[in-house]
mmCIF file with all atom_site columns, C-alpha atoms in Angstrom:
data_model
loop_
_atom_site.group_PDB
_atom_site.id
_atom_site.type_symbol
_atom_site.label_atom_id
_atom_site.label_alt_id
_atom_site.label_comp_id
_atom_site.label_asym_id
_atom_site.label_entity_id
_atom_site.label_seq_id
_atom_site.pdbx_PDB_ins_code
_atom_site.Cartn_x
_atom_site.Cartn_y
_atom_site.Cartn_z
_atom_site.occupancy
_atom_site.B_iso_or_equiv
_atom_site.pdbx_formal_charge
_atom_site.auth_seq_id
_atom_site.auth_comp_id
_atom_site.auth_asym_id
_atom_site.auth_atom_id
_atom_site.pdbx_PDB_model_num
ATOM 1   C CA . MET A 1 1   ? 162.202 121.521 105.773 1.00 64.00 ? 1   MET A CA 1
ATOM 2   C CA . ASN A 1 2   ? 158.405 122.003 106.332 1.00 81.00 ? 2   ASN A CA 1
ATOM 3   C CA . GLN A 1 3   ? 157.730 125.817 106.495 1.00 90.00 ? 3   GLN A CA 1
ATOM 4   C CA . SER A 1 4   ? 154.588 127.599 108.079 1.00 93.00 ? 4   SER A CA 1
ATOM 5   C CA . ILE A 1 5   ? 152.795 130.788 106.981 1.00 95.00 ? 5   ILE A CA 1
ATOM 6   C CA . LYS A 1 6   ? 149.601 132.774 108.508 1.00 95.00 ? 6   LYS A CA 1
ATOM 7   C CA . LEU A 1 7   ? 147.803 134.986 106.484 1.00 96.00 ? 7   LEU A CA 1
ATOM 8   C CA . ASP A 1 8   ? 145.256 137.209 107.750 1.00 96.00 ? 8   ASP A CA 1
ATOM 9   C CA . CYS A 1 9   ? 143.216 138.042 104.798 1.00 93.00 ? 9   CYS A CA 1
ATOM 10  C CA . ARG A 1 10  ? 140.078 139.789 107.021 1.00 92.00 ? 10  ARG A CA 1
ATOM 11  C CA . GLY A 1 11  ? 138.549 142.564 105.187 1.00 88.00 ? 11  GLY A CA 1
ATOM 12  C CA . LEU A 1 12  ? 140.156 142.250 101.865 1.00 84.00 ? 12  LEU A CA 1
ATOM 13  C CA . LYS A 1 13  ? 138.188 142.094 98.621  1.00 80.00 ? 13  LYS A CA 1
ATOM 14  C CA . CYS A 1 14  ? 138.495 139.152 96.175  1.00 76.00 ? 14  CYS A CA 1
ATOM 15  C CA . PRO A 1 15  ? 140.315 137.629 94.847  1.00 84.00 ? 15  PRO A CA 1
ATOM 16  C CA . GLN A 1 16  ? 142.926 139.248 97.239  1.00 90.00 ? 16  GLN A CA 1
ATOM 17  C CA . PRO A 1 17  ? 142.772 136.196 99.619  1.00 91.00 ? 17  PRO A CA 1
ATOM 18  C CA . VAL A 1 18  ? 142.981 133.717 96.870  1.00 92.00 ? 18  VAL A CA 1
ATOM 19  C CA . LEU A 1 19  ? 145.933 135.445 95.393  1.00 92.00 ? 19  LEU A CA 1
ATOM 20  C CA . GLN A 1 20  ? 147.772 135.714 98.667  1.00 94.00 ? 20  GLN A CA 1
ATOM 21  C CA . THR A 1 21  ? 147.491 132.249 99.165  1.00 94.00 ? 21  THR A CA 1
ATOM 22  C CA . LYS A 1 22  ? 148.985 131.561 95.882  1.00 92.00 ? 22  LYS A CA 1
ATOM 23  C CA . ASP A 1 23  ? 151.882 133.576 96.567  1.00 93.00 ? 23  ASP A CA 1
ATOM 24  C CA . ALA A 1 24  ? 152.300 131.682 99.804  1.00 93.00 ? 24  ALA A CA 1
ATOM 25  C CA . LEU A 1 25  ? 151.937 128.592 98.123  1.00 92.00 ? 25  LEU A CA 1
ATOM 26  C CA . GLU A 1 26  ? 154.609 128.939 95.527  1.00 91.00 ? 26  GLU A CA 1
ATOM 27  C CA . GLN A 1 27  ? 157.199 130.160 98.341  1.00 91.00 ? 27  GLN A CA 1
ATOM 28  C CA . MET A 1 28  ? 156.873 127.058 99.998  1.00 90.00 ? 28  MET A CA 1
ATOM 29  C CA . ALA A 1 29  ? 158.204 123.659 99.061  1.00 90.00 ? 29  ALA A CA 1
ATOM 30  C CA . ALA A 1 30  ? 156.010 121.653 101.851 1.00 92.00 ? 30  ALA A CA 1
ATOM 31  C CA . GLY A 1 31  ? 154.816 122.858 104.748 1.00 93.00 ? 31  GLY A CA 1
ATOM 32  C CA . GLU A 1 32  ? 151.387 124.379 106.164 1.00 95.00 ? 32  GLU A CA 1
ATOM 33  C CA . ILE A 1 33  ? 149.513 128.085 105.473 1.00 96.00 ? 33  ILE A CA 1
ATOM 34  C CA . GLU A 1 34  ? 147.036 129.373 108.244 1.00 97.00 ? 34  GLU A CA 1
ATOM 35  C CA . VAL A 1 35  ? 144.389 131.370 106.130 1.00 96.00 ? 35  VAL A CA 1
ATOM 36  C CA . LEU A 1 36  ? 141.957 133.760 107.950 1.00 96.00 ? 36  LEU A CA 1
ATOM 37  C CA . VAL A 1 37  ? 139.173 135.334 106.342 1.00 92.00 ? 37  VAL A CA 1
ATOM 38  C CA . ASP A 1 38  ? 135.688 136.898 107.515 1.00 89.00 ? 38  ASP A CA 1
ATOM 39  C CA . ASN A 1 39  ? 133.465 135.593 104.707 1.00 85.00 ? 39  ASN A CA 1
ATOM 40  C CA . ASP A 1 40  ? 132.111 132.248 103.223 1.00 83.00 ? 40  ASP A CA 1
ATOM 41  C CA . ALA A 1 41  ? 132.418 133.119 100.056 1.00 82.00 ? 41  ALA A CA 1
ATOM 42  C CA . SER A 1 42  ? 136.468 133.828 100.473 1.00 87.00 ? 42  SER A CA 1
ATOM 43  C CA . ARG A 1 43  ? 136.146 130.540 102.589 1.00 89.00 ? 43  ARG A CA 1
ATOM 44  C CA . SER A 1 44  ? 135.139 128.457 99.536  1.00 87.00 ? 44  SER A CA 1
ATOM 45  C CA . ASN A 1 45  ? 137.355 130.280 97.233  1.00 88.00 ? 45  ASN A CA 1
ATOM 46  C CA . VAL A 1 46  ? 140.567 129.570 99.186  1.00 92.00 ? 46  VAL A CA 1
ATOM 47  C CA . GLU A 1 47  ? 139.456 126.074 99.706  1.00 92.00 ? 47  GLU A CA 1
ATOM 48  C CA . ARG A 1 48  ? 138.771 125.656 96.121  1.00 89.00 ? 48  ARG A CA 1
ATOM 49  C CA . PHE A 1 49  ? 141.915 126.993 95.094  1.00 91.00 ? 49  PHE A CA 1
ATOM 50  C CA . ALA A 1 50  ? 143.991 125.015 97.549  1.00 91.00 ? 50  ALA A CA 1
ATOM 51  C CA . LYS A 1 51  ? 142.060 121.841 96.114  1.00 90.00 ? 51  LYS A CA 1
ATOM 52  C CA . SER A 1 52  ? 143.067 122.866 92.647  1.00 89.00 ? 52  SER A CA 1
ATOM 53  C CA . ARG A 1 53  ? 146.808 122.974 93.616  1.00 90.00 ? 53  ARG A CA 1
ATOM 54  C CA . GLY A 1 54  ? 146.790 119.582 94.894  1.00 91.00 ? 54  GLY A CA 1
ATOM 55  C CA . CYS A 1 55  ? 146.873 120.612 98.758  1.00 93.00 ? 55  CYS A CA 1
ATOM 56  C CA . SER A 1 56  ? 144.267 119.463 101.529 1.00 94.00 ? 56  SER A CA 1
ATOM 57  C CA . SER A 1 57  ? 142.817 121.932 103.788 1.00 95.00 ? 57  SER A CA 1
ATOM 58  C CA . SER A 1 58  ? 140.690 121.967 106.783 1.00 96.00 ? 58  SER A CA 1
ATOM 59  C CA . VAL A 1 59  ? 138.536 124.704 108.308 1.00 95.00 ? 59  VAL A CA 1
ATOM 60  C CA . THR A 1 60  ? 137.243 126.002 111.634 1.00 94.00 ? 60  THR A CA 1
ATOM 61  C CA . GLU A 1 61  ? 134.659 128.632 112.341 1.00 92.00 ? 61  GLU A CA 1
ATOM 62  C CA . GLN A 1 62  ? 134.079 130.940 114.954 1.00 90.00 ? 62  GLN A CA 1
ATOM 63  C CA . ASP A 1 63  ? 131.830 134.054 115.629 1.00 84.00 ? 63  ASP A CA 1
ATOM 64  C CA . GLY A 1 64  ? 131.927 134.371 111.517 1.00 84.00 ? 64  GLY A CA 1
ATOM 65  C CA . LEU A 1 65  ? 135.836 133.941 110.851 1.00 92.00 ? 65  LEU A CA 1
ATOM 66  C CA . TYR A 1 66  ? 137.278 131.113 109.023 1.00 94.00 ? 66  TYR A CA 1
ATOM 67  C CA . ARG A 1 67  ? 140.290 129.933 109.696 1.00 96.00 ? 67  ARG A CA 1
ATOM 68  C CA . ILE A 1 68  ? 141.953 127.399 106.951 1.00 96.00 ? 68  ILE A CA 1
ATOM 69  C CA . THR A 1 69  ? 144.585 125.481 106.990 1.00 96.00 ? 69  THR A CA 1
ATOM 70  C CA . ILE A 1 70  ? 146.171 124.187 103.912 1.00 96.00 ? 70  ILE A CA 1
ATOM 71  C CA . ARG A 1 71  ? 149.084 121.407 103.658 1.00 95.00 ? 71  ARG A CA 1
ATOM 72  C CA . LYS A 1 72  ? 150.943 121.147 101.013 1.00 93.00 ? 72  LYS A CA 1
ATOM 73  C CA . SER A 1 73  ? 153.348 118.006 100.609 1.00 88.00 ? 73  SER A CA 1
ATOM 74  C CA . GLY A 1 74  ? 156.334 117.784 98.576  1.00 76.00 ? 74  GLY A CA 1
ATOM 75  C CA . ASP A 1 75  ? 154.295 115.812 95.750  1.00 72.00 ? 75  ASP A CA 1
ATOM 76  C CA . SER A 1 76  ? 151.706 118.466 95.718  1.00 62.00 ? 76  SER A CA 1
ATOM 77  C CA . ARG A 1 77  ? 150.770 118.700 92.022  1.00 64.00 ? 77  ARG A CA 1
ATOM 78  C CA . PRO A 1 78  ? 148.309 121.457 90.216  1.00 63.00 ? 78  PRO A CA 1
ATOM 79  C CA . ALA A 1 79  ? 145.026 119.889 88.621  1.00 53.00 ? 79  ALA A CA 1
ATOM 80  C CA . ASP A 1 80  ? 144.929 119.933 85.022  1.00 49.00 ? 80  ASP A CA 1
ATOM 81  C CA . ASP A 1 81  ? 141.901 122.462 85.149  1.00 48.00 ? 81  ASP A CA 1
ATOM 82  C CA . ALA A 1 82  ? 143.777 124.889 88.343  1.00 49.00 ? 82  ALA A CA 1
ATOM 83  C CA . GLY A 1 83  ? 143.795 128.068 86.021  1.00 51.00 ? 83  GLY A CA 1
ATOM 84  C CA . ASP A 1 84  ? 144.332 131.523 87.093  1.00 58.00 ? 84  ASP A CA 1
ATOM 85  C CA . ALA A 1 85  ? 144.065 132.350 90.566  1.00 58.00 ? 85  ALA A CA 1
ATOM 86  C CA . SER A 1 86  ? 142.504 135.798 89.891  1.00 56.00 ? 86  SER A CA 1
ATOM 87  C CA . ARG A 1 87  ? 139.363 133.891 88.433  1.00 56.00 ? 87  ARG A CA 1
ATOM 88  C CA . TYR A 1 88  ? 138.274 133.115 91.806  1.00 57.00 ? 88  TYR A CA 1
ATOM 89  C CA . THR A 1 89  ? 135.931 136.040 92.595  1.00 59.00 ? 89  THR A CA 1
ATOM 90  C CA . CYS A 1 90  ? 134.278 136.260 95.643  1.00 55.00 ? 90  CYS A CA 1
ATOM 91  C CA . GLU A 1 91  ? 130.357 135.909 94.526  1.00 53.00 ? 91  GLU A CA 1
ATOM 92  C CA . PRO A 1 92  ? 128.305 135.078 97.465  1.00 51.00 ? 92  PRO A CA 1
ATOM 93  C CA . VAL A 1 93  ? 127.643 131.478 97.792  1.00 48.00 ? 93  VAL A CA 1
ATOM 94  C CA . ARG A 1 94  ? 123.988 130.545 97.508  1.00 50.00 ? 94  ARG A CA 1
ATOM 95  C CA . ARG A 1 95  ? 122.360 129.142 100.538 1.00 60.00 ? 95  ARG A CA 1
ATOM 96  C CA . GLU A 1 96  ? 118.915 127.555 100.305 1.00 82.00 ? 96  GLU A CA 1
ATOM 97  C CA . LEU A 1 97  ? 116.419 129.250 102.222 1.00 91.00 ? 97  LEU A CA 1
ATOM 98  C CA . VAL A 1 98  ? 112.855 128.222 102.418 1.00 95.00 ? 98  VAL A CA 1
ATOM 99  C CA . TYR A 1 99  ? 109.845 130.164 103.672 1.00 96.00 ? 99  TYR A CA 1
ATOM 100 C CA . VAL A 1 100 ? 106.790 128.143 105.231 1.00 96.00 ? 100 VAL A CA 1
ATOM 101 C CA . VAL A 1 101 ? 103.223 129.545 105.183 1.00 96.00 ? 101 VAL A CA 1
ATOM 102 C CA . PRO A 1 102 ? 101.115 127.391 107.443 1.00 95.00 ? 102 PRO A CA 1
ATOM 103 C CA . SER A 1 103 ? 98.192  129.575 107.347 1.00 95.00 ? 103 SER A CA 1
ATOM 104 C CA . ASP A 1 104 ? 96.604  132.629 105.618 1.00 94.00 ? 104 ASP A CA 1
ATOM 105 C CA . THR A 1 105 ? 97.003  134.803 108.405 1.00 93.00 ? 105 THR A CA 1
ATOM 106 C CA . MET A 1 106 ? 100.359 136.000 109.770 1.00 93.00 ? 106 MET A CA 1
ATOM 107 C CA . GLY A 1 107 ? 100.578 135.703 113.856 1.00 87.00 ? 107 GLY A CA 1
ATOM 108 C CA . GLN A 1 108 ? 98.071  135.012 116.425 1.00 85.00 ? 108 GLN A CA 1
ATOM 109 C CA . GLY A 1 109 ? 95.188  136.825 117.721 1.00 86.00 ? 109 GLY A CA 1
ATOM 110 C CA . ASN A 1 110 ? 92.877  138.989 115.078 1.00 92.00 ? 110 ASN A CA 1
ATOM 111 C CA . ASP A 1 111 ? 92.272  136.788 112.083 1.00 90.00 ? 111 ASP A CA 1
ATOM 112 C CA . GLU A 1 112 ? 91.573  140.098 110.040 1.00 93.00 ? 112 GLU A CA 1
ATOM 113 C CA . LEU A 1 113 ? 94.712  141.893 110.953 1.00 95.00 ? 113 LEU A CA 1
ATOM 114 C CA . GLY A 1 114 ? 96.587  138.529 110.543 1.00 92.00 ? 114 GLY A CA 1
ATOM 115 C CA . ARG A 1 115 ? 95.271  138.449 106.763 1.00 92.00 ? 115 ARG A CA 1
ATOM 116 C CA . VAL A 1 116 ? 96.180  142.204 106.051 1.00 94.00 ? 116 VAL A CA 1
ATOM 117 C CA . LEU A 1 117 ? 99.853  141.331 107.658 1.00 94.00 ? 117 LEU A CA 1
ATOM 118 C CA . MET A 1 118 ? 100.035 137.999 105.377 1.00 94.00 ? 118 MET A CA 1
ATOM 119 C CA . ARG A 1 119 ? 99.155  140.104 102.317 1.00 93.00 ? 119 ARG A CA 1
ATOM 120 C CA . ALA A 1 120 ? 102.032 142.616 102.876 1.00 94.00 ? 120 ALA A CA 1
ATOM 121 C CA . TYR A 1 121 ? 104.232 139.800 104.065 1.00 94.00 ? 121 TYR A CA 1
ATOM 122 C CA . ILE A 1 122 ? 103.661 137.775 100.764 1.00 93.00 ? 122 ILE A CA 1
ATOM 123 C CA . LYS A 1 123 ? 103.888 141.205 98.485  1.00 92.00 ? 123 LYS A CA 1
ATOM 124 C CA . THR A 1 124 ? 107.785 142.004 100.216 1.00 92.00 ? 124 THR A CA 1
ATOM 125 C CA . MET A 1 125 ? 109.171 138.986 99.635  1.00 90.00 ? 125 MET A CA 1
ATOM 126 C CA . LYS A 1 126 ? 110.011 139.904 96.018  1.00 86.00 ? 126 LYS A CA 1
ATOM 127 C CA . ASP A 1 127 ? 111.897 142.823 97.580  1.00 87.00 ? 127 ASP A CA 1
ATOM 128 C CA . ILE A 1 128 ? 113.893 140.855 99.764  1.00 84.00 ? 128 ILE A CA 1
ATOM 129 C CA . SER A 1 129 ? 117.506 139.465 99.305  1.00 82.00 ? 129 SER A CA 1
ATOM 130 C CA . PRO A 1 130 ? 118.331 136.669 98.963  1.00 85.00 ? 130 PRO A CA 1
ATOM 131 C CA . LEU A 1 131 ? 115.277 135.361 97.628  1.00 90.00 ? 131 LEU A CA 1
ATOM 132 C CA . PRO A 1 132 ? 114.079 132.087 98.937  1.00 92.00 ? 132 PRO A CA 1
ATOM 133 C CA . ALA A 1 133 ? 114.763 128.926 96.965  1.00 92.00 ? 133 ALA A CA 1
ATOM 134 C CA . LYS A 1 134 ? 111.265 127.425 97.893  1.00 95.00 ? 134 LYS A CA 1
ATOM 135 C CA . ILE A 1 135 ? 108.015 128.586 99.444  1.00 96.00 ? 135 ILE A CA 1
ATOM 136 C CA . LEU A 1 136 ? 105.917 125.676 100.970 1.00 97.00 ? 136 LEU A CA 1
ATOM 137 C CA . PHE A 1 137 ? 102.079 126.355 101.696 1.00 96.00 ? 137 PHE A CA 1
ATOM 138 C CA . PHE A 1 138 ? 100.211 123.946 103.868 1.00 96.00 ? 138 PHE A CA 1
ATOM 139 C CA . ASN A 1 139 ? 96.922  123.856 106.252 1.00 96.00 ? 139 ASN A CA 1
ATOM 140 C CA . SER A 1 140 ? 95.252  127.169 105.562 1.00 95.00 ? 140 SER A CA 1
ATOM 141 C CA . GLY A 1 141 ? 97.700  128.677 103.860 1.00 95.00 ? 141 GLY A CA 1
ATOM 142 C CA . VAL A 1 142 ? 96.989  126.700 101.014 1.00 96.00 ? 142 VAL A CA 1
ATOM 143 C CA . MET A 1 143 ? 94.324  129.125 100.436 1.00 96.00 ? 143 MET A CA 1
ATOM 144 C CA . ILE A 1 144 ? 96.500  131.779 99.430  1.00 96.00 ? 144 ILE A CA 1
ATOM 145 C CA . THR A 1 145 ? 97.602  129.787 96.183  1.00 96.00 ? 145 THR A CA 1
ATOM 146 C CA . ALA A 1 146 ? 94.151  128.418 95.477  1.00 94.00 ? 146 ALA A CA 1
ATOM 147 C CA . ASN A 1 147 ? 91.771  131.558 95.517  1.00 91.00 ? 147 ASN A CA 1
ATOM 148 C CA . GLU A 1 148 ? 91.786  134.419 93.009  1.00 89.00 ? 148 GLU A CA 1
ATOM 149 C CA . SER A 1 149 ? 93.306  137.230 94.971  1.00 88.00 ? 149 SER A CA 1
ATOM 150 C CA . ASP A 1 150 ? 96.171  140.190 94.457  1.00 89.00 ? 150 ASP A CA 1
ATOM 151 C CA . LEU A 1 151 ? 98.506  138.188 95.892  1.00 93.00 ? 151 LEU A CA 1
ATOM 152 C CA . ILE A 1 152 ? 98.768  135.382 92.858  1.00 94.00 ? 152 ILE A CA 1
ATOM 153 C CA . GLU A 1 153 ? 100.674 138.037 90.591  1.00 94.00 ? 153 GLU A CA 1
ATOM 154 C CA . PRO A 1 154 ? 103.817 138.667 93.062  1.00 94.00 ? 154 PRO A CA 1
ATOM 155 C CA . LEU A 1 155 ? 103.704 134.736 93.636  1.00 95.00 ? 155 LEU A CA 1
ATOM 156 C CA . GLN A 1 156 ? 103.519 134.438 89.849  1.00 95.00 ? 156 GLN A CA 1
ATOM 157 C CA . ASP A 1 157 ? 106.341 137.117 89.609  1.00 94.00 ? 157 ASP A CA 1
ATOM 158 C CA . LEU A 1 158 ? 108.680 134.942 92.314  1.00 94.00 ? 158 LEU A CA 1
ATOM 159 C CA . ALA A 1 159 ? 108.149 131.989 90.439  1.00 94.00 ? 159 ALA A CA 1
ATOM 160 C CA . ALA A 1 160 ? 109.623 133.651 87.146  1.00 92.00 ? 160 ALA A CA 1
ATOM 161 C CA . LYS A 1 161 ? 112.676 134.509 88.960  1.00 90.00 ? 161 LYS A CA 1
ATOM 162 C CA . GLY A 1 162 ? 112.843 130.895 90.036  1.00 90.00 ? 162 GLY A CA 1
ATOM 163 C CA . VAL A 1 163 ? 111.383 130.556 93.425  1.00 93.00 ? 163 VAL A CA 1
ATOM 164 C CA . GLU A 1 164 ? 109.794 126.821 93.958  1.00 94.00 ? 164 GLU A CA 1
ATOM 165 C CA . ILE A 1 165 ? 106.153 127.426 95.029  1.00 96.00 ? 165 ILE A CA 1
ATOM 166 C CA . PHE A 1 166 ? 104.531 124.277 96.617  1.00 95.00 ? 166 PHE A CA 1
ATOM 167 C CA . SER A 1 167 ? 101.217 123.562 98.198  1.00 95.00 ? 167 SER A CA 1
ATOM 168 C CA . CYS A 1 168 ? 100.217 120.560 100.222 1.00 94.00 ? 168 CYS A CA 1
ATOM 169 C CA . GLY A 1 169 ? 98.331  118.097 98.479  1.00 92.00 ? 169 GLY A CA 1
ATOM 170 C CA . THR A 1 170 ? 96.363  116.796 101.365 1.00 92.00 ? 170 THR A CA 1
ATOM 171 C CA . CYS A 1 171 ? 95.687  120.428 102.496 1.00 95.00 ? 171 CYS A CA 1
ATOM 172 C CA . LEU A 1 172 ? 93.934  121.479 99.135  1.00 95.00 ? 172 LEU A CA 1
ATOM 173 C CA . ASP A 1 173 ? 92.369  118.381 99.329  1.00 93.00 ? 173 ASP A CA 1
ATOM 174 C CA . PHE A 1 174 ? 90.369  118.696 102.695 1.00 95.00 ? 174 PHE A CA 1
ATOM 175 C CA . LEU A 1 175 ? 89.548  122.227 102.002 1.00 95.00 ? 175 LEU A CA 1
ATOM 176 C CA . GLY A 1 176 ? 87.864  121.627 98.778  1.00 93.00 ? 176 GLY A CA 1
ATOM 177 C CA . LEU A 1 177 ? 90.622  123.221 96.649  1.00 94.00 ? 177 LEU A CA 1
ATOM 178 C CA . LYS A 1 178 ? 92.609  120.351 94.961  1.00 85.00 ? 178 LYS A CA 1
ATOM 179 C CA . ASP A 1 179 ? 91.392  121.621 91.267  1.00 90.00 ? 179 ASP A CA 1
ATOM 180 C CA . LYS A 1 180 ? 91.643  125.120 91.943  1.00 93.00 ? 180 LYS A CA 1
ATOM 181 C CA . LEU A 1 181 ? 95.567  125.642 92.446  1.00 94.00 ? 181 LEU A CA 1
ATOM 182 C CA . LEU A 1 182 ? 96.405  128.941 90.938  1.00 95.00 ? 182 LEU A CA 1
ATOM 183 C CA . VAL A 1 183 ? 100.454 129.138 91.468  1.00 96.00 ? 183 VAL A CA 1
ATOM 184 C CA . GLY A 1 184 ? 103.063 126.564 91.775  1.00 94.00 ? 184 GLY A CA 1
ATOM 185 C CA . LYS A 1 185 ? 102.810 122.713 92.160  1.00 92.00 ? 185 LYS A CA 1
ATOM 186 C CA . THR A 1 186 ? 101.173 120.458 95.019  1.00 94.00 ? 186 THR A CA 1
ATOM 187 C CA . THR A 1 187 ? 103.639 118.638 97.268  1.00 91.00 ? 187 THR A CA 1
ATOM 188 C CA . ASN A 1 188 ? 103.092 115.892 100.171 1.00 92.00 ? 188 ASN A CA 1
ATOM 189 C CA . MET A 1 189 ? 104.515 115.948 103.144 1.00 91.00 ? 189 MET A CA 1
ATOM 190 C CA . TYR A 1 190 ? 107.624 113.737 102.857 1.00 89.00 ? 190 TYR A CA 1
ATOM 191 C CA . GLU A 1 191 ? 108.644 116.550 100.439 1.00 89.00 ? 191 GLU A CA 1
ATOM 192 C CA . ILE A 1 192 ? 107.683 119.459 102.669 1.00 92.00 ? 192 ILE A CA 1
ATOM 193 C CA . MET A 1 193 ? 110.111 117.668 105.385 1.00 92.00 ? 193 MET A CA 1
ATOM 194 C CA . GLN A 1 194 ? 112.641 117.126 102.926 1.00 88.00 ? 194 GLN A CA 1
ATOM 195 C CA . SER A 1 195 ? 112.756 120.242 101.972 1.00 90.00 ? 195 SER A CA 1
ATOM 196 C CA . MET A 1 196 ? 113.005 121.616 105.426 1.00 93.00 ? 196 MET A CA 1
ATOM 197 C CA . ALA A 1 197 ? 115.371 119.424 106.732 1.00 90.00 ? 197 ALA A CA 1
ATOM 198 C CA . GLY A 1 198 ? 117.875 119.938 103.678 1.00 86.00 ? 198 GLY A CA 1
ATOM 199 C CA . ALA A 1 199 ? 117.566 124.075 103.974 1.00 89.00 ? 199 ALA A CA 1
ATOM 200 C CA . ASP A 1 200 ? 120.257 126.273 105.332 1.00 86.00 ? 200 ASP A CA 1
ATOM 201 C CA . LYS A 1 201 ? 117.442 128.301 106.938 1.00 90.00 ? 201 LYS A CA 1
ATOM 202 C CA . VAL A 1 202 ? 113.726 128.056 107.313 1.00 94.00 ? 202 VAL A CA 1
ATOM 203 C CA . VAL A 1 203 ? 111.691 131.301 107.767 1.00 93.00 ? 203 VAL A CA 1
ATOM 204 C CA . SER A 1 204 ? 108.426 131.370 109.028 1.00 91.00 ? 204 SER A CA 1
ATOM 205 C CA . PRO A 1 205 ? 105.685 134.397 109.620 1.00 85.00 ? 205 PRO A CA 1
ATOM 206 C CA . PHE A 1 206 ? 105.049 132.974 113.107 1.00 76.00 ? 206 PHE A CA 1
#
């Protein structure tokens, strides 16, 4: 006879959601477990654990709550590398955050003020968590990566931390800066569009 178990794991620290799921799976020969969690890391770990135990799962999300439905059949078998449930620590799932910088000024209005704001914007990036995966400079934004200024060092620091920095090659060429790039690499519109389309979130200072 198939069993049905519901687990409310909201607010629980890892690996508790996985451990409760493990206990529930061990109680049943076959059936369905519904696990409710309130963060993406727990959702990911519970799903991975269910898969490691040979179970299928599906997820629905609403208002930041994840409802994971795990189905165990009579012939479900753990994977060879299933391991101990306690190893599923809930480290945050890395999301790809992409910053786009299409100008050397921030916002619209007074250009002098816009450059002051952009300097503060660039210098503050290193203090934001999570760091972006990529920063894309295009149009007059490439003037930031191809001109000597006190913004080069903070951008180099970001690059040292694994942030990829790209400047539009067409833009550099148009502005006569093709051979003056001081940080990061050149890119093209196809790669810019691919990066933006594949990002979980795109942030612009406009």
